[in-house]
Amino acid sequence: MAWISATYLMSSTADDVGSRAEALALEQSVELPLAAVRDARIREEIVARVAAVEPVDSGRYLVKLKLAAATVDENPAQLLNMLFGNCSLQDDVELHDIELPPALLSAFRGPRFGIEGVRDITRVHGRPLTCTALKPQGSSPEELAELCRTFADAGIDVIKDDHGIADQRYAPFAERVKRCQASVERARERTGKNVQYAPSLVGTPRQIAEQARIARDCGVRMVLVAPMLVGLPAFVEFAKDADLAILAHPALGGLRMSPALLFGKLFRLLGADAVIYPNYGGRFSYAAEVCKALADTLRVPWGALRPALPVPAGGMPVERTGEIVAFYGKDTMLLIGGSLLVAGDAAGERSRSFVAAVEKAGAR
Amino acid sequence: MAWISATYLMSSTADDVGSRAEALALEQSVELPLAAVRDARIREEIVARVAAVEPVDSGRYLVKLKLAAATVDENPAQLLNMLFGNCSLQDDVELHDIELPPALLSAFRGPRFGIEGVRDITRVHGRPLTCTALKPQGSSPEELAELCRTFADAGIDVIKDDHGIADQRYAPFAERVKRCQASVERARERTGKNVQYAPSLVGTPRQIAEQARIARDCGVRMVLVAPMLVGLPAFVEFAKDADLAILAHPALGGLRMSPALLFGKLFRLLGADAVIYPNYGGRFSYAAEVCKALADTLRVPWGALRPALPVPAGGMPVERTGEIVAFYGKDTMLLIGGSLLVAGDAAGERSRSFVAAVEKAGAR
């Protein structure tokens, strides 16, 4: 008998939390009152169990359930279903953390490249990496390629599309990718740095497979994908098929799950090589300790899974580089977009400042 | 210039709401300060606009944005991205409603069968439909088929798998579907009713495509799919390929979107023929007016899209049949699962009571 451990943060009164936890265990397994489960084997082996209830603060409890691994097998959609299918609709419950038994964990391959693979592709060792975004959407392929050239000449390691850039009529995917990839390839010759362009893939499973094919044909090694936008099970299949490093974007990630679990644990489990998330102190509201837990979860030893690269982002100015590198350490990629672009004609200069600041901070 | 109208429910102070709304418009389009958008065409045609800000109650506002339809084209993942990609991570914002311009709306086919198609398949006209669930997971294919026979003999119109039933080792998909389908086919001969078995499909895009193939080969006409579990873009592709009526399950639907929008509008737009949702007064917390709005959204005339069938569910006893039919009207399918199964050996009898109650209520 193997069990998944799932911990939920539950809002409740002290009087109710025990029965509420038992109800959650039934909701996430048999969806029946226990009395209606007449088969002793199902009561023993399938019905979820309350393993612990611990108070957190006034009115909040950590409820740890054991869920039967046999109900999941190796199916990623079914894993989500058993962890958070029905109770995602109950607003007193947040999925806080999970632990998978070894056999289930080994069914997922995790990052294909991971931190070392991303370092090999970019040829950046011994320091944090730099990343920026091509913006705004609405720009033509020529404009995006020109901006890409500016960033690449400045030596930024990874230049990704803004996540809103798709396959729009004003900037068709194939033309944009060809031009932007040409920009980084020319810059490689000039700078000797192995700068990467990571196009944004977005669409149905067939659409992103076709986009990946086009990107690969152009020589692209790394892509941007938002796992929640394409859907986590489709993301698993994509990661399995695509021999491309995957930079995961958090768009549509606003489920009631802890960020460390969704972006740290699940994104890594399902195949992300690097994970973008809103950094503390930016225009999103994540606290510093949430960001630290998320980054740690991506990098901590976990079964046979490769570690994935944390990519803090979201309204960070170049001036915070030293602080952010000190906070996260070397195995981090700093994503600064808007703060470079607001410089207008001086975007190239500001990009070089960013690159120099990361090299200086990382060399300490 | 075509615009998508997106309305958000925002928590804010009166002083801040104006600037917060402007920030949201930038976040959901160019992700840059307006000053950094130097191209006049992009400012005119791509940057989202604040169309209205209206107070709702203390500290809450409806913020209506216009989003450029050109940023979406006909890509369902990109539609989600532009509507709620980044701001789903901001917990002061809920996506409340959307309106699509005609050209974008016509890019989506909506339900293939819709209410009339489901009525044709089940041959039920002029009254509400009945639905129940095979439970609990952990049961063998033989046990599920036996339970299916009990329900089918009682004349329940649609017998679906519990959404936790997948392709587990203890009940492999192919064997289960073959046996349960045989149960309903035998019952059709005995009862003259065209009772349907709707197996649960769950997995990656390739897994659900293969499950659909097996189900079709067995003669199945209707399936259960949770669009959020398989991912909405994968769901769109599935609905396009599968010549099967789709009963959509709300699992993993706990985004900060209004239920009427996610389960009513988006599930219908993307291809659901019937939509299960937690009914008021059950073990979930939806209010009656939320359920009414959701059901209305599924059935209201909307472009060329067929109406979809509301399927209220979640802890409803048979005794509430009259009230629920009076509330929703004839074009509804009542899903009662646990309340039949707790009867144990009397489940068949209780199922016949359910069927009789719906026929009586619907004939009024």
XYZ file of C-alpha atoms in Angstrom:
728
model
C 0.000 0.000 0.000
C 1.527 3.283 -1.124
C 0.063 6.617 -0.080
C 0.384 10.163 -1.344
C 0.644 12.687 1.453
C -1.364 15.847 0.704
C -1.420 18.775 3.121
C -4.214 21.331 2.941
C -4.502 24.688 4.636
C -8.053 24.768 5.935
C -10.093 27.610 7.420
C -12.264 26.245 10.201
C -13.253 26.533 13.816
C -11.612 24.267 16.393
C -14.931 22.486 16.897
C -15.485 21.766 13.220
C -12.007 21.035 11.919
C -12.049 17.327 12.789
C -15.255 16.558 10.927
C -14.303 18.947 8.127
C -11.015 17.048 7.662
C -12.850 13.707 7.550
C -15.279 15.126 4.974
C -12.327 16.297 2.872
C -10.812 12.810 2.953
C -14.072 11.350 1.612
C -14.517 14.138 -0.967
C -11.028 13.501 -2.370
C -11.433 9.740 -2.596
C -14.763 7.909 -2.701
C -17.199 10.861 -2.673
C -19.544 8.901 -0.460
C -20.343 8.766 3.245
C -18.151 6.076 4.792
C -21.241 4.075 5.759
C -22.096 3.701 2.073
C -18.713 2.086 1.322
C -19.539 -1.533 1.936
C -16.419 -3.202 0.566
C -13.802 -3.626 3.337
C -10.960 -3.576 0.801
C -12.045 -0.160 -0.491
C -12.321 1.177 3.053
C -8.785 -0.103 3.761
C -7.017 0.636 0.505
C -8.861 3.412 -1.334
C -10.599 5.723 1.143
C -8.314 8.654 2.022
C -7.313 9.059 5.667
C -6.740 12.010 7.932
C -3.132 11.644 9.092
C -2.834 14.864 11.090
C -4.593 18.118 11.944
C -2.403 20.921 13.285
C -3.380 24.487 14.139
C -1.487 27.184 12.190
C -3.003 30.369 13.531
C -6.408 31.655 14.508
C -8.969 29.799 12.413
C -6.493 27.989 10.160
C -5.284 24.404 10.276
C -2.926 22.178 8.340
C -4.832 19.013 7.471
C -2.674 16.172 6.227
C -4.411 13.461 4.232
C -3.122 10.175 2.932
C -4.462 9.490 -0.554
C -4.152 6.029 -2.083
C -1.493 6.082 -4.817
C -3.393 3.267 -6.545
C -6.108 5.765 -7.521
C -3.597 7.788 -9.553
C -1.253 5.358 -11.317
C 0.995 7.471 -13.552
C -1.675 9.774 -14.899
C -0.901 13.495 -14.361
C -4.521 14.614 -14.840
C -5.640 12.026 -12.338
C -2.954 13.167 -9.892
C -4.424 16.686 -10.005
C -7.905 15.225 -9.724
C -7.161 13.268 -6.572
C -5.150 16.088 -4.995
C -7.436 19.009 -5.715
C -10.269 18.103 -8.113
C -13.449 18.688 -6.130
C -12.005 20.557 -3.165
C -10.597 23.247 -5.461
C -14.243 24.398 -5.538
C -14.349 24.798 -1.751
C -12.935 28.157 -0.816
C -11.978 27.176 2.720
C -9.301 24.820 1.378
C -5.884 25.501 -0.144
C -3.546 22.746 -1.330
C -0.361 23.405 0.588
C 2.100 20.599 -0.128
C 2.386 17.022 -1.360
C 4.765 14.097 -0.917
C 4.744 11.300 -3.472
C 5.728 7.699 -2.755
C 8.877 6.592 -4.657
C 7.112 4.471 -7.290
C 4.782 7.326 -8.258
C 7.584 9.896 -8.206
C 9.662 7.768 -10.551
C 6.788 7.747 -13.049
C 7.520 11.421 -13.764
C 10.746 12.380 -15.461
C 10.960 15.977 -14.284
C 13.260 18.423 -16.100
C 15.004 16.995 -19.163
C 17.754 19.616 -18.948
C 17.466 21.155 -15.500
C 19.945 23.697 -14.177
C 23.024 21.982 -15.604
C 21.378 21.536 -18.988
C 20.393 25.190 -19.169
C 23.956 26.132 -18.208
C 25.316 23.854 -20.929
C 23.039 25.386 -23.559
C 23.893 28.955 -22.581
C 27.508 28.096 -21.650
C 27.145 30.082 -18.450
C 28.826 28.505 -15.437
C 29.700 29.871 -12.027
C 27.343 32.852 -12.021
C 23.603 33.626 -12.151
C 22.032 33.945 -15.598
C 20.344 36.978 -17.133
C 17.027 36.950 -18.959
C 14.798 39.560 -20.572
C 11.583 39.734 -22.589
C 10.719 40.990 -26.061
C 7.820 43.445 -25.715
C 5.325 44.839 -26.368
C 2.990 42.515 -28.202
C 1.673 44.224 -31.293
C 5.231 44.754 -32.556
C 6.118 43.361 -35.979
C 8.606 40.494 -36.436
C 11.141 43.051 -37.683
C 10.723 45.217 -34.577
C 10.986 42.229 -32.241
C 14.085 40.979 -34.068
C 15.671 44.407 -33.791
C 14.993 44.522 -30.056
C 16.305 40.973 -29.785
C 19.510 42.105 -31.475
C 19.896 44.960 -28.957
C 19.548 42.589 -25.999
C 21.750 39.915 -27.579
C 24.518 42.360 -28.366
C 24.415 43.455 -24.721
C 25.101 39.833 -23.772
C 21.854 38.879 -22.026
C 21.884 35.088 -21.754
C 18.232 34.295 -22.520
C 15.882 36.529 -24.490
C 12.321 35.277 -24.318
C 9.147 36.471 -25.966
C 6.684 38.238 -23.737
C 4.130 35.570 -22.806
C 1.394 37.469 -24.659
C 3.209 37.039 -27.946
C 1.548 34.117 -29.734
C 0.927 33.537 -33.434
C -0.938 36.748 -34.186
C -1.534 38.001 -37.700
C 0.649 41.065 -37.081
C 3.567 38.857 -35.987
C 3.211 35.294 -37.308
C 5.093 32.717 -35.254
C 7.265 31.286 -38.032
C 8.468 34.629 -39.309
C 9.106 36.043 -35.852
C 11.067 33.013 -34.660
C 13.210 32.926 -37.784
C 14.107 36.608 -37.458
C 14.724 36.629 -33.700
C 16.815 33.465 -33.868
C 18.876 35.085 -36.644
C 19.432 38.057 -34.306
C 20.892 35.911 -31.526
C 22.991 33.872 -33.948
C 24.587 37.017 -35.357
C 25.200 38.326 -31.831
C 26.915 35.057 -30.870
C 29.483 35.636 -33.571
C 30.043 39.213 -32.470
C 30.133 38.625 -28.701
C 31.343 35.054 -28.328
C 28.476 34.478 -25.899
C 26.029 31.661 -26.551
C 22.942 33.861 -26.187
C 19.574 32.068 -26.544
C 16.239 33.169 -27.945
C 13.259 31.439 -26.278
C 10.047 31.896 -28.280
C 6.668 31.736 -26.552
C 4.547 28.709 -27.485
C 0.831 28.954 -26.761
C -2.171 27.051 -28.031
C -3.802 23.666 -28.160
C -1.609 20.539 -27.940
C -1.356 20.322 -31.728
C -0.617 24.026 -32.072
C 2.263 23.975 -29.593
C 3.688 20.793 -31.120
C 3.756 22.512 -34.505
C 5.277 25.673 -33.009
C 7.985 23.556 -31.343
C 8.760 21.897 -34.675
C 9.167 25.263 -36.388
C 11.334 26.567 -33.541
C 13.585 23.510 -33.596
C 13.974 23.804 -37.359
C 15.218 27.371 -36.835
C 17.844 26.178 -34.347
C 16.036 27.214 -31.158
C 17.108 25.268 -28.020
C 14.807 26.814 -25.388
C 11.116 27.790 -25.354
C 8.662 29.629 -23.117
C 5.501 27.703 -22.184
C 2.846 28.501 -19.549
C 1.899 25.045 -18.192
C -1.411 26.205 -16.725
C -2.424 27.906 -19.989
C -1.759 24.851 -22.147
C -2.982 22.578 -19.334
C -0.723 20.497 -17.100
C -1.392 17.094 -18.753
C -0.776 18.593 -22.219
C 2.383 20.161 -20.804
C 3.623 16.732 -19.660
C 3.116 15.306 -23.127
C 4.778 18.339 -24.701
C 7.799 18.064 -22.383
C 8.122 14.389 -23.227
C 8.090 15.010 -26.982
C 10.055 18.241 -27.265
C 13.814 18.066 -27.085
C 13.866 21.704 -25.951
C 14.687 23.308 -22.612
C 11.462 24.624 -21.122
C 11.160 27.968 -19.408
C 7.807 27.781 -17.609
C 5.614 30.869 -17.203
C 3.134 31.167 -14.286
C 0.187 32.608 -16.294
C -3.259 31.370 -15.162
C -1.587 29.936 -12.051
C -4.039 31.509 -9.637
C -5.434 28.319 -8.161
C -5.681 28.065 -4.381
C -2.392 26.166 -4.218
C 0.733 27.396 -2.486
C 3.156 28.908 -5.030
C 5.956 26.634 -3.776
C 3.791 23.614 -4.561
C 2.402 24.677 -7.945
C 5.378 26.510 -9.443
C 8.106 24.789 -7.444
C 7.102 21.173 -7.021
C 4.486 20.458 -9.698
C 6.072 22.451 -12.547
C 9.414 20.708 -11.845
C 7.782 17.287 -11.539
C 5.977 17.715 -14.850
C 9.036 18.803 -16.820
C 9.959 22.484 -16.481
C 13.700 23.216 -16.685
C 13.400 26.789 -15.412
C 10.424 28.464 -13.742
C 9.441 32.134 -13.892
C 7.562 33.473 -10.869
C 6.675 36.883 -9.400
C 9.527 38.001 -7.182
C 8.985 39.674 -3.818
C 8.975 43.450 -3.847
C 7.658 43.717 -7.409
C 4.205 44.401 -8.792
C 2.819 41.075 -7.483
C 2.267 40.314 -3.842
C 4.437 37.288 -3.045
C 6.312 37.569 0.248
C 10.064 36.986 0.366
C 9.677 33.726 2.290
C 7.196 32.424 -0.322
C 9.756 33.141 -3.055
C 12.543 31.513 -1.061
C 10.464 28.377 -0.475
C 9.573 28.257 -4.170
C 13.208 28.573 -5.292
C 14.338 25.989 -2.719
C 11.666 23.548 -3.894
C 12.917 23.829 -7.475
C 16.507 23.098 -6.464
C 16.337 20.679 -3.532
C 17.334 17.020 -4.131
C 14.136 15.113 -4.974
C 14.278 11.488 -6.074
C 15.995 11.210 -9.431
C 14.592 14.533 -10.685
C 17.019 17.140 -11.914
C 16.897 20.511 -10.144
C 15.199 23.331 -12.059
C 16.325 26.935 -12.311
C 14.374 29.622 -10.381
C 13.620 32.712 -12.506
C 12.377 35.571 -10.285
C 10.620 38.290 -12.306
C 7.889 40.912 -12.313
C 8.776 44.573 -12.044
C 12.379 44.234 -10.851
C 14.699 47.187 -11.577
C 18.329 46.596 -12.531
C 19.346 48.316 -9.287
C 18.072 45.352 -7.240
C 20.457 42.885 -8.912
C 22.933 42.611 -6.021
C 20.198 42.086 -3.449
C 18.394 39.452 -5.522
C 21.541 37.479 -6.267
C 22.479 37.568 -2.582
C 19.003 36.273 -1.750
C 18.857 33.387 -4.249
C 22.502 32.504 -4.899
C 24.212 31.572 -8.150
C 21.769 28.972 -9.472
C 19.212 31.597 -10.453
C 18.216 33.441 -13.608
C 17.148 37.070 -13.174
C 14.386 38.145 -15.548
C 14.215 41.886 -16.061
C 12.037 43.160 -18.891
C 10.204 46.438 -18.410
C 13.051 48.066 -16.502
C 15.261 47.730 -19.593
C 12.615 48.810 -22.076
C 11.546 51.974 -20.265
C 15.008 53.278 -21.049
C 13.882 53.712 -24.672
C 16.895 54.402 -26.882
C 19.155 53.627 -23.937
C 17.783 50.057 -23.623
C 21.038 48.610 -24.954
C 23.101 50.527 -22.441
C 20.810 49.548 -19.589
C 20.985 45.911 -20.718
C 24.771 46.042 -20.518
C 24.470 47.467 -16.988
C 22.200 44.531 -16.088
C 24.672 41.996 -17.495
C 27.587 43.684 -15.702
C 25.679 43.857 -12.418
C 24.869 40.130 -12.503
C 28.440 39.213 -13.405
C 29.752 41.372 -10.569
C 27.201 40.115 -8.021
C 27.705 36.501 -9.031
C 31.491 36.709 -8.857
C 31.482 37.567 -5.153
C -10.847 47.190 -34.552
C -12.621 44.507 -32.555
C -12.473 44.407 -28.755
C -13.154 41.754 -26.153
C -14.974 43.112 -23.142
C -13.656 41.649 -19.877
C -15.154 42.584 -16.518
C -13.175 42.043 -13.339
C -14.311 42.227 -9.746
C -11.587 44.172 -7.995
C -10.951 44.796 -4.315
C -9.654 48.328 -3.862
C -10.093 51.629 -2.117
C -11.954 54.439 -3.888
C -8.712 56.411 -4.113
C -6.742 53.591 -5.714
C -9.250 51.927 -8.009
C -8.641 54.221 -10.983
C -4.888 53.661 -11.106
C -5.323 49.983 -10.219
C -7.685 49.583 -13.205
C -5.192 51.296 -15.522
C -2.419 49.019 -14.217
C -4.613 45.989 -14.903
C -5.178 47.122 -18.496
C -1.423 47.314 -19.037
C -0.762 44.002 -17.245
C -3.268 42.210 -19.481
C -1.934 43.640 -22.734
C 1.554 45.091 -23.173
C 3.043 44.491 -19.700
C 4.846 47.792 -19.903
C 4.282 51.306 -18.569
C 2.387 53.243 -21.236
C 5.307 55.664 -21.600
C 7.466 52.768 -22.777
C 5.073 51.977 -25.642
C 6.463 54.202 -28.342
C 4.530 52.924 -31.352
C 1.281 54.932 -31.802
C -0.386 51.977 -33.563
C 0.236 49.713 -30.558
C -1.102 52.350 -28.172
C -4.228 52.657 -30.340
C -4.856 49.060 -31.336
C -3.181 46.740 -28.808
C -3.042 48.382 -25.370
C -6.111 47.410 -23.335
C -8.407 50.214 -22.174
C -10.427 50.867 -19.069
C -14.023 51.175 -20.308
C -15.783 51.541 -16.953
C -15.274 51.389 -13.193
C -18.378 50.875 -11.083
C -18.654 50.395 -7.325
C -20.315 47.125 -6.239
C -20.190 47.348 -2.487
C -17.761 48.498 0.162
C -14.266 48.018 -1.200
C -15.268 46.191 -4.395
C -15.546 47.492 -7.949
C -16.454 46.136 -11.344
C -13.670 47.123 -13.729
C -14.499 46.696 -17.393
C -11.573 46.454 -19.786
C -11.503 46.359 -23.551
C -8.890 43.882 -24.772
C -7.812 43.888 -28.414
C -9.250 40.824 -30.181
C -6.258 40.916 -32.520
C -4.048 39.677 -29.661
C -6.091 36.461 -29.419
C -6.983 35.341 -32.938
C -8.721 31.971 -32.586
C -6.371 30.479 -30.034
C -8.146 29.242 -26.870
C -4.976 29.230 -24.742
C -4.231 32.753 -25.831
C -7.808 33.801 -25.023
C -7.278 32.609 -21.429
C -3.881 34.282 -21.392
C -5.212 37.688 -22.392
C -8.271 37.437 -20.119
C -6.643 36.148 -16.967
C -2.997 35.087 -17.513
C -0.977 37.331 -15.239
C -3.777 38.823 -13.179
C -4.884 35.372 -12.034
C -1.836 35.698 -9.747
C -3.172 38.890 -8.165
C -5.588 37.985 -5.421
C -7.475 41.291 -5.504
C -8.857 40.440 -8.950
C -11.561 38.004 -10.056
C -12.596 37.546 -13.678
C -16.313 38.193 -13.623
C -17.619 38.131 -17.196
C -16.597 38.438 -20.834
C -18.196 39.477 -24.120
C -16.611 38.381 -27.384
C -16.893 40.258 -30.681
C -18.802 38.290 -33.359
C -15.766 37.264 -35.414
C -13.998 35.809 -32.393
C -17.160 34.125 -31.119
C -17.695 32.430 -34.454
C -14.215 30.933 -34.245
C -15.492 28.620 -31.504
C -18.028 25.959 -32.333
C -19.498 25.466 -28.868
C -21.511 22.311 -28.119
C -21.655 19.781 -30.955
C -24.849 18.235 -29.562
C -26.186 20.710 -27.015
C -29.497 20.227 -25.245
C -31.359 18.946 -28.295
C -28.563 16.543 -29.170
C -28.470 15.117 -25.655
C -32.258 14.728 -25.798
C -31.981 12.936 -29.137
C -29.343 10.539 -27.816
C -31.320 9.738 -24.674
C -34.719 10.024 -26.425
C -36.000 12.138 -23.533
C -38.233 15.016 -24.572
C -40.564 17.238 -22.597
C -39.137 16.585 -19.141
C -35.897 17.038 -17.165
C -33.322 14.262 -17.396
C -31.966 12.073 -14.634
C -28.322 11.268 -14.054
C -26.349 9.313 -11.468
C -22.759 8.249 -10.809
C -21.031 4.881 -10.472
C -19.132 4.869 -7.168
C -16.971 4.311 -5.272
C -13.656 4.208 -7.062
C -11.769 1.102 -6.069
C -14.664 -1.075 -7.265
C -13.918 -3.725 -9.891
C -15.313 -3.545 -13.433
C -17.778 -6.295 -12.482
C -19.010 -4.359 -9.447
C -19.384 -1.145 -11.437
C -21.229 -2.970 -14.211
C -23.573 -4.525 -11.662
C -24.311 -1.110 -10.157
C -24.769 0.270 -13.660
C -27.323 -2.452 -14.337
C -29.242 -1.507 -11.164
C -29.420 2.149 -12.201
C -30.205 1.339 -15.826
C -33.010 -1.034 -14.919
C -34.465 1.758 -12.777
C -34.576 3.927 -15.903
C -32.030 6.628 -15.044
C -31.248 8.413 -18.297
C -27.500 8.940 -17.940
C -25.204 6.853 -15.747
C -21.768 8.368 -15.527
C -18.574 7.196 -13.861
C -17.558 9.013 -10.731
C -14.956 11.536 -11.887
C -12.264 9.780 -9.806
C -12.639 6.625 -11.887
C -9.817 6.654 -14.426
C -7.794 3.787 -15.883
C -6.596 2.247 -12.630
C -5.109 -1.231 -12.409
C -8.035 -2.451 -10.287
C -10.547 -1.284 -12.937
C -8.901 -0.888 -16.367
C -10.716 1.526 -18.656
C -11.342 -0.840 -21.562
C -12.769 -3.635 -19.444
C -14.916 -1.317 -17.349
C -16.389 0.493 -20.329
C -17.198 -2.720 -22.159
C -18.996 -4.171 -19.132
C -20.891 -1.011 -18.157
C -21.958 -0.367 -21.731
C -23.228 -3.956 -21.908
C -25.283 -3.260 -18.751
C -27.064 -0.282 -20.286
C -27.620 -2.075 -23.588
C -29.307 -4.988 -21.832
C -31.433 -2.579 -19.802
C -32.560 -0.797 -22.976
C -34.051 -4.021 -24.236
C -35.804 -4.660 -20.950
C -37.084 -1.131 -20.311
C -37.467 0.383 -23.760
C -35.587 3.445 -22.474
C -32.475 4.598 -24.292
C -30.345 4.761 -21.151
C -26.750 5.983 -21.639
C -23.492 5.105 -19.922
C -20.981 8.002 -19.863
C -17.471 6.814 -18.947
C -14.996 9.206 -17.344
C -12.021 10.145 -19.539
C -8.995 11.572 -17.784
C -5.365 11.950 -18.791
C -3.042 13.610 -21.229
C -4.363 14.556 -24.688
C -3.193 11.257 -26.172
C -4.605 9.263 -23.273
C -8.089 10.779 -23.570
C -8.082 10.406 -27.352
C -7.350 6.700 -26.935
C -9.998 6.359 -24.213
C -12.529 8.047 -26.514
C -11.662 5.611 -29.298
C -12.217 2.615 -27.014
C -15.495 4.076 -25.743
C -16.790 4.747 -29.258
C -15.873 1.229 -30.325
C -18.024 -0.080 -27.459
C -20.999 1.973 -28.654
C -20.751 4.775 -26.102
C -22.364 8.085 -27.188
C -21.598 10.317 -24.196
C -18.502 10.821 -22.017
C -17.526 12.626 -18.826
C -14.535 14.997 -19.096
C -13.262 17.622 -16.621
C -12.074 20.462 -18.904
C -9.879 22.061 -16.237
C -8.209 18.733 -15.411
C -7.319 17.942 -19.008
C -6.664 21.637 -19.698
C -9.013 23.916 -21.635
C -7.009 24.015 -24.906
C -6.691 20.207 -24.886
C -10.419 20.059 -24.196
C -11.122 22.173 -27.287
C -9.107 19.819 -29.454
C -10.768 16.794 -27.867
C -14.251 18.224 -28.459
C -13.369 18.914 -32.083
C -12.157 15.370 -32.704
C -14.601 13.342 -30.638
C -18.017 12.657 -32.067
C -19.330 12.150 -28.541
C -21.642 14.224 -26.367
C -19.572 15.770 -23.592
C -20.714 15.973 -20.015
C -18.267 18.430 -18.413
C -17.169 18.056 -14.781
C -16.033 21.080 -12.722
C -13.000 19.425 -11.037
C -9.994 21.740 -10.546
C -12.259 24.674 -11.422
C -11.292 26.742 -8.400
C -9.797 29.692 -10.251
C -10.849 33.173 -9.198
C -13.434 33.316 -11.989
C -17.162 33.589 -11.477
C -18.819 30.143 -11.812
C -21.244 31.518 -14.416
C -18.291 32.590 -16.546
C -16.075 29.503 -16.184
C -18.671 26.725 -16.098
C -21.447 28.539 -17.955
C -19.833 30.625 -20.649
C -16.347 29.196 -21.186
C -17.237 25.487 -20.891
C -20.090 26.027 -23.396
C -17.908 28.095 -25.733
C -15.201 25.436 -25.752
C -17.526 22.531 -26.511
C -19.362 21.094 -23.479
C -22.841 19.704 -24.235
C -23.865 19.431 -20.579
C -22.179 20.928 -17.522
C -22.105 19.526 -13.995
C -21.811 22.074 -11.180
C -22.349 22.194 -7.407
C -25.979 22.983 -6.733
C -27.076 25.381 -4.028
C -27.953 23.807 -0.704
C -25.569 20.870 -1.128
C -22.101 20.205 0.265
C -20.549 23.047 -1.744
C -21.149 26.703 -1.078
C -22.682 28.134 -4.245
C -25.609 30.460 -3.647
C -28.908 29.917 -5.460
C -28.457 33.056 -7.586
C -24.983 31.871 -8.662
C -26.496 28.559 -9.808
C -29.329 30.331 -11.607
C -26.897 32.625 -13.439
C -24.755 29.627 -14.397
C -27.726 27.660 -15.760
C -29.050 30.710 -17.630
C -25.625 31.318 -19.191
C -25.555 27.752 -20.511
C -28.984 28.087 -22.124
C -29.301 31.700 -23.259
C -29.115 32.441 -27.019
C -25.472 33.245 -27.820
C -24.358 33.740 -31.402
C -24.650 30.488 -33.333
C -23.708 28.359 -30.304
C -26.092 25.617 -29.251
C -27.411 25.817 -25.689
C -25.883 23.380 -23.206
C -27.651 21.400 -20.513
C -27.225 22.455 -16.846
C -26.526 19.501 -14.536
C -26.866 20.571 -10.876
C -25.209 18.096 -8.502
C -23.361 17.667 -5.217
C -25.137 16.183 -2.223
C -28.745 16.521 -3.439
C -31.282 14.110 -1.902
C -34.091 12.646 -4.014
C -36.564 14.552 -1.834
C -35.447 17.869 -3.338
C -36.417 16.846 -6.887
C -39.593 18.919 -7.096
C -37.918 22.049 -5.780
C -34.928 21.727 -8.101
C -37.043 21.124 -11.202
C -39.210 24.128 -10.295
C -36.062 26.224 -9.930
C -34.356 25.231 -13.210
C -37.209 24.156 -15.484
C -37.374 21.271 -17.937
C -34.075 21.758 -19.753
C -32.044 20.429 -16.851
C -30.458 17.143 -15.866
C -30.513 16.280 -12.169
C -27.430 14.412 -10.996
C -27.993 12.458 -7.799
C -25.309 9.979 -6.778
C -24.608 9.486 -3.094
C -28.253 9.813 -2.094
C -29.068 6.703 -4.127
C -26.049 4.698 -3.017
C -26.478 5.253 0.710
C -29.642 3.214 0.384
C -27.427 0.112 0.025
C -29.537 -2.837 -1.133
C -32.441 -0.468 -1.705
C -30.454 1.597 -4.266
C -32.587 0.232 -7.117
C -35.806 1.176 -5.380
C -34.507 4.629 -4.506
C -33.407 5.086 -8.130
C -36.937 4.295 -9.309
C -38.251 6.896 -6.838
C -35.823 9.431 -8.324
C -36.940 8.656 -11.871
C -40.619 8.837 -10.868
C -40.102 12.119 -8.995
C -38.461 13.759 -12.016
C -41.155 12.500 -14.377
C -43.850 13.794 -12.055
C -42.163 17.162 -11.446
C -41.416 17.638 -15.121
C -44.952 16.837 -16.207
C -46.438 19.716 -14.253
